[in-house]
PDB file of C-alpha atoms in Angstrom:
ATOM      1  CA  UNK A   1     -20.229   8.218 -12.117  1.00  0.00           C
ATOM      2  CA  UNK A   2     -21.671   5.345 -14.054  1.00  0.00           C
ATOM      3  CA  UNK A   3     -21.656   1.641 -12.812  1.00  0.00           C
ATOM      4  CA  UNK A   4     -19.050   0.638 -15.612  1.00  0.00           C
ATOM      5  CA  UNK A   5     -16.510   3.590 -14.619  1.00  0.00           C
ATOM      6  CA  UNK A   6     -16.849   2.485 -11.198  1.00  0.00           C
ATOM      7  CA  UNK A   7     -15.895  -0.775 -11.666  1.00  0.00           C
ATOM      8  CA  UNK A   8     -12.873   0.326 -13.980  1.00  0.00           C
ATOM      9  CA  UNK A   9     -11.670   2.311 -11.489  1.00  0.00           C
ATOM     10  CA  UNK A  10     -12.256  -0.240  -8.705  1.00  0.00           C
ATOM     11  CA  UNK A  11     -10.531  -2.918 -10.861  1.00  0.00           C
ATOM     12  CA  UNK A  12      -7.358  -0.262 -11.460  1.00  0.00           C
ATOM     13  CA  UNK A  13      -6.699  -0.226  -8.357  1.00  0.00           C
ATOM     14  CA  UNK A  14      -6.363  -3.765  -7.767  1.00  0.00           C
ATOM     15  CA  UNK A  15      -4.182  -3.934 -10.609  1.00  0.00           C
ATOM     16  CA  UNK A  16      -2.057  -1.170  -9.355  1.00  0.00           C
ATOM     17  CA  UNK A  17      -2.254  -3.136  -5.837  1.00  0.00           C
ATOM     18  CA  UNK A  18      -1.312  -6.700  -7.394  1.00  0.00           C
ATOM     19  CA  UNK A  19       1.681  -4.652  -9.166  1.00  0.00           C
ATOM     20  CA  UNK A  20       3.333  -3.864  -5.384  1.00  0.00           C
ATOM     21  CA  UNK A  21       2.540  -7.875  -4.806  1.00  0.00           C
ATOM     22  CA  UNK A  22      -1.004  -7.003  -2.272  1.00  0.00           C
ATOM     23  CA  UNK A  23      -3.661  -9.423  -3.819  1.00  0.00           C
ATOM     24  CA  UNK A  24      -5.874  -7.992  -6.121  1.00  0.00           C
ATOM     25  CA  UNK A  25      -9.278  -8.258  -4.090  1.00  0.00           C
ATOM     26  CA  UNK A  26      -7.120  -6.368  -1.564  1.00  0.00           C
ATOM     27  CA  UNK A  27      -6.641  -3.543  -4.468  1.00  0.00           C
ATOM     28  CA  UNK A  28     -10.478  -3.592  -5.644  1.00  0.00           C
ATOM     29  CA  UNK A  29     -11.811  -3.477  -1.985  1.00  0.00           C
ATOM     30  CA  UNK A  30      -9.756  -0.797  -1.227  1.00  0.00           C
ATOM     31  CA  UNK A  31     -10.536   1.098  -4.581  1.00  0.00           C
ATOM     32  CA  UNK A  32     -14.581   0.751  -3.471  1.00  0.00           C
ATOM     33  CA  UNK A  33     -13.617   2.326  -0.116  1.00  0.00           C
ATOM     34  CA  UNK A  34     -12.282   5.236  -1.554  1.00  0.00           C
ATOM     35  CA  UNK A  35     -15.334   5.889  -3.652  1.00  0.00           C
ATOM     36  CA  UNK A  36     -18.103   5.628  -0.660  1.00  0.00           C
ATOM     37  CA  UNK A  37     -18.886   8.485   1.067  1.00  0.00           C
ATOM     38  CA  UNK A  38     -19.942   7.029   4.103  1.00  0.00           C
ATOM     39  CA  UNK A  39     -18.368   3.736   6.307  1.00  0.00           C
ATOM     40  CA  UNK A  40     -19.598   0.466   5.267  1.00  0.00           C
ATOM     41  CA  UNK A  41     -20.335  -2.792   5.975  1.00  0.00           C
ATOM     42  CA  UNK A  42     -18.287  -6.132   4.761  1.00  0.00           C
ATOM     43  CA  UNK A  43     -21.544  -7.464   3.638  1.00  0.00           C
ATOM     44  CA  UNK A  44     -21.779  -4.170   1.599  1.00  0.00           C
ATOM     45  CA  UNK A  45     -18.176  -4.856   0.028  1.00  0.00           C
ATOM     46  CA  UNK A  46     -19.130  -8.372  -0.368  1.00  0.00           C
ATOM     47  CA  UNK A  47     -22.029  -7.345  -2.189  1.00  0.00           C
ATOM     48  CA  UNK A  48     -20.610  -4.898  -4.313  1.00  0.00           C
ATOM     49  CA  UNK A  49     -17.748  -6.299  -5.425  1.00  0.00           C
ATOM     50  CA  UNK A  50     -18.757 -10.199  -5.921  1.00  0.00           C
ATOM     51  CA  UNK A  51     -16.062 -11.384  -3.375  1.00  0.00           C
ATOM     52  CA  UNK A  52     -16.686 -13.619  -0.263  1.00  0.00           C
ATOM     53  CA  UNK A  53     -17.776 -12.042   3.392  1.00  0.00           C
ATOM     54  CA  UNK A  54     -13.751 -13.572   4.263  1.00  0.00           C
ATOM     55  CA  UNK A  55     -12.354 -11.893   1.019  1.00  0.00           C
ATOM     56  CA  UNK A  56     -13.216  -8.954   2.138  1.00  0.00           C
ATOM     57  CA  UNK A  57     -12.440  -9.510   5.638  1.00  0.00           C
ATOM     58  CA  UNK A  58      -8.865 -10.494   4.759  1.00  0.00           C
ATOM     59  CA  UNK A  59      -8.613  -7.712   2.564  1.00  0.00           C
ATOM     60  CA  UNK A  60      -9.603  -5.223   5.280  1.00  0.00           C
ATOM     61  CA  UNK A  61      -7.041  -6.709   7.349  1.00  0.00           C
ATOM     62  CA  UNK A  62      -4.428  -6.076   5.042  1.00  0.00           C
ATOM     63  CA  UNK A  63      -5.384  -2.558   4.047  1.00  0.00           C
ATOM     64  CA  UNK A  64      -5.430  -1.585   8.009  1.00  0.00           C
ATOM     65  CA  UNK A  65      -2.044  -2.970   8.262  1.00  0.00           C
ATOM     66  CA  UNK A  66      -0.950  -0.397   6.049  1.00  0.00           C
ATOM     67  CA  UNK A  67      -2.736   2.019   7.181  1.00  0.00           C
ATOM     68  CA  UNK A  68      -4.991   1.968   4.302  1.00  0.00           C
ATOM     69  CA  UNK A  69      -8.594   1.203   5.975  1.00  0.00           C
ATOM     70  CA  UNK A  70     -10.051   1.277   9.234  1.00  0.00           C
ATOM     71  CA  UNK A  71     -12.519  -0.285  11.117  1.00  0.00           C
ATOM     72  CA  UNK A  72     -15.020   1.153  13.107  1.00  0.00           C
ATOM     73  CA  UNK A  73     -16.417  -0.793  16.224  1.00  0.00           C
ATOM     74  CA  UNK A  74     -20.290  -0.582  16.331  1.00  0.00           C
ATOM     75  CA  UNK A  75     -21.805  -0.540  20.028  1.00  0.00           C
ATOM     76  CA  UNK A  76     -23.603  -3.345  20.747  1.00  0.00           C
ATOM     77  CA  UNK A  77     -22.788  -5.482  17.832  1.00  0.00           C
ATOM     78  CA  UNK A  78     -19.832  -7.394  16.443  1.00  0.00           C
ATOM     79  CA  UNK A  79     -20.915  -5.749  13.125  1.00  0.00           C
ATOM     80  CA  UNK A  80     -17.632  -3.125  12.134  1.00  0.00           C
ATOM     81  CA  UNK A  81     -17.730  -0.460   9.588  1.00  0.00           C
ATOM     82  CA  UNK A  82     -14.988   0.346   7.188  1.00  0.00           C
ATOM     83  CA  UNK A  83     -13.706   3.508   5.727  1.00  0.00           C
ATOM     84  CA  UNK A  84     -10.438   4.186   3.569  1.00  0.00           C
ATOM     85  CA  UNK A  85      -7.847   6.007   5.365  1.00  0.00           C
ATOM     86  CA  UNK A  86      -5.788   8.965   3.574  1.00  0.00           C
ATOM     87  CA  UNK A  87      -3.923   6.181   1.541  1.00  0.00           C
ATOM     88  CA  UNK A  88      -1.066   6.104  -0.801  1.00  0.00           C
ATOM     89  CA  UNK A  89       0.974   8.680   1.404  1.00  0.00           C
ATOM     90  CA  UNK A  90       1.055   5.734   3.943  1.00  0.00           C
ATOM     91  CA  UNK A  91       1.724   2.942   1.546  1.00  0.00           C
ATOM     92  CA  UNK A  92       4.641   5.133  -0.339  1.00  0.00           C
ATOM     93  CA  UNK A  93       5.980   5.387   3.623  1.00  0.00           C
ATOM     94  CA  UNK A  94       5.569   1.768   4.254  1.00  0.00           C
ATOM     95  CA  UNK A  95       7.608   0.848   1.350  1.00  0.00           C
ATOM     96  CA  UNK A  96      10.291   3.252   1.814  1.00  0.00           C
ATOM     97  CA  UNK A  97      11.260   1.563   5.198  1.00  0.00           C
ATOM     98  CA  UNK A  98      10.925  -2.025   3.753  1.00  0.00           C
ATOM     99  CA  UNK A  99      13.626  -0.785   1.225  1.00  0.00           C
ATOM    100  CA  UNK A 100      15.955   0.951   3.910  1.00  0.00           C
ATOM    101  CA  UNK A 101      15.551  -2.512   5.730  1.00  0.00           C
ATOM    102  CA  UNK A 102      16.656  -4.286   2.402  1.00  0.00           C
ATOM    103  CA  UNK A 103      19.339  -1.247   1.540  1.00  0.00           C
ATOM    104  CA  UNK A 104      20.635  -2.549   5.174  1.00  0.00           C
ATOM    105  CA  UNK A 105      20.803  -5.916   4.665  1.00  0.00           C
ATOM    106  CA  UNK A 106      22.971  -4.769   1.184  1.00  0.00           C
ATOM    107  CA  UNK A 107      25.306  -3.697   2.852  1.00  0.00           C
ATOM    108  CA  UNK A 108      25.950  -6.005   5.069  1.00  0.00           C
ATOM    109  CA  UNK A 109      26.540  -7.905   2.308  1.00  0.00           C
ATOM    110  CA  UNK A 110      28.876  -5.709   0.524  1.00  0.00           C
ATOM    111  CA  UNK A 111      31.330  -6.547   3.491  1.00  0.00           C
ATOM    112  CA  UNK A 112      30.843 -10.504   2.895  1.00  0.00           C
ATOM    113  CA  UNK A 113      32.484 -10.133  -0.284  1.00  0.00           C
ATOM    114  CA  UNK A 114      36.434  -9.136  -1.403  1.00  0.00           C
ATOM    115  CA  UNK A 115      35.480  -9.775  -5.348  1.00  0.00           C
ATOM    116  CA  UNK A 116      35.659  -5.949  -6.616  1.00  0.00           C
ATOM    117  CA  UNK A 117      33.340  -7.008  -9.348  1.00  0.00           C
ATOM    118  CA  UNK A 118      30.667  -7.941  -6.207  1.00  0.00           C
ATOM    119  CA  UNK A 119      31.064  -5.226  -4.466  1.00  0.00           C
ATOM    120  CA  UNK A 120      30.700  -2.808  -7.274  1.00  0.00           C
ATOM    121  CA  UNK A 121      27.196  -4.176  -7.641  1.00  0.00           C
ATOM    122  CA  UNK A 122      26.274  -4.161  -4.771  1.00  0.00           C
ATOM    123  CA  UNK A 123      26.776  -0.713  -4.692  1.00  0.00           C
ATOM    124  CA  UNK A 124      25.049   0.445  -7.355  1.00  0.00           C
ATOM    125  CA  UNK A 125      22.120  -1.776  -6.525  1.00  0.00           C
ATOM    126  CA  UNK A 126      22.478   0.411  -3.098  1.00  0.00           C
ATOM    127  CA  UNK A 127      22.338   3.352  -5.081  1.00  0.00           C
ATOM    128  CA  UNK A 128      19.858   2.501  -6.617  1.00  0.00           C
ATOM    129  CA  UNK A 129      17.643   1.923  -3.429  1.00  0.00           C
ATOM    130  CA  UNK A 130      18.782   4.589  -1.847  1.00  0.00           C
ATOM    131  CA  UNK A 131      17.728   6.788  -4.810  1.00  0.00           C
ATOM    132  CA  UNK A 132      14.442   5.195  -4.940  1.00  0.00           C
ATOM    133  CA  UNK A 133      13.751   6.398  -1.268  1.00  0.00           C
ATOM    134  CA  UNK A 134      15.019   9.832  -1.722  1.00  0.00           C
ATOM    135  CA  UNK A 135      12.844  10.642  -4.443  1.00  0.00           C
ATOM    136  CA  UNK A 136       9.800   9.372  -2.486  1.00  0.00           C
ATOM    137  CA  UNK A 137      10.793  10.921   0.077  1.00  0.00           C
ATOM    138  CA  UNK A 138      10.864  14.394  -1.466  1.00  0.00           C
ATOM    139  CA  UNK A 139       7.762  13.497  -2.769  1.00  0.00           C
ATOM    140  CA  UNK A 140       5.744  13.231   0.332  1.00  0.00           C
ATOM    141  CA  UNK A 141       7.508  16.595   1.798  1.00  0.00           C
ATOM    142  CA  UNK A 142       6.168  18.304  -1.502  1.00  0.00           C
ATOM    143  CA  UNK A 143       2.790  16.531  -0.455  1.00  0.00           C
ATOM    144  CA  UNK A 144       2.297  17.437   3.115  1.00  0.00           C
ATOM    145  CA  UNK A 145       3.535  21.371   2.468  1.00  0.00           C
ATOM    146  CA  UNK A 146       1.129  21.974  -0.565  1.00  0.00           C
ATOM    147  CA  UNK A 147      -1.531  19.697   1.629  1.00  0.00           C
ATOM    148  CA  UNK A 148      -2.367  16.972  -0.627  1.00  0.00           C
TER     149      UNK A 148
END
């Protein structure tokens, strides 16, 4: 892979990442992870992508709270390595129970209201949700039986 198609690719992927609202850096560090072969360093990151030792640092933070990254304790040192994790499967899950949360709080609201007009939209906006999760959802099942 050439140097330029990395980077392309590396940038995609923040720009996918900034489109779900994680920052950008977030997006490009994870985007490098997935294209080393072996754990790395955050001075390695830092390095390779032109972003600050606490860039990166923040960034890992964020991928491992999805479930994107982890970090790898080194004996001895306070040095960690980092690694992508299996990735979008876990992101696509995280999302899906953000929305039920919000598809919750929707309804709750659809009982605030008496104005027909309201309530209406509130349930298709519900439907919409809803629909949004059950596709995803079918999604990962066809995922995890062909064992992508």
């Amino acid at each position: 892979m050439t140097d330029t198609a990395r980077r392309d690719f590396v940038n995609t992927v923040g720009d996918v990442l900034a489109s779900w609202n994680l920052p950008r850096a977030t997006g490009r560090v994870y985007g490098h992870l997935l294209l080393c072969s072996e754990p790395t360093t955050l001075d390695e990151v830092s390095s390779a992508l032109g972003l600050s030792k606490g860039a990166v640092s923040t960034s890992v933070r964020e991928l491992s709270s999805w479930g994107l990254a982890r970090t790898i304790p080194q004996p001895g040192s306070r040095r960690l390595l980092i690694e992508a994790e299996a990735g979008f499967e876990r992101l696509l899950a995280a999302s899906h129970e953000r929305t039920r949360a919000f598809v919750r709080t929707l309804r709750q609201g659809s009982e605030l209201t008496d104005d027909d007009g309201a309530k209406r939209r509130l349930a298709d906006v519900i439907t919409l949700f809803e629909t949004y999760v059950d596709v995803g959802d079918e999604m990962l099942r066809r995922a995890r039986r062909s064992g992508s």
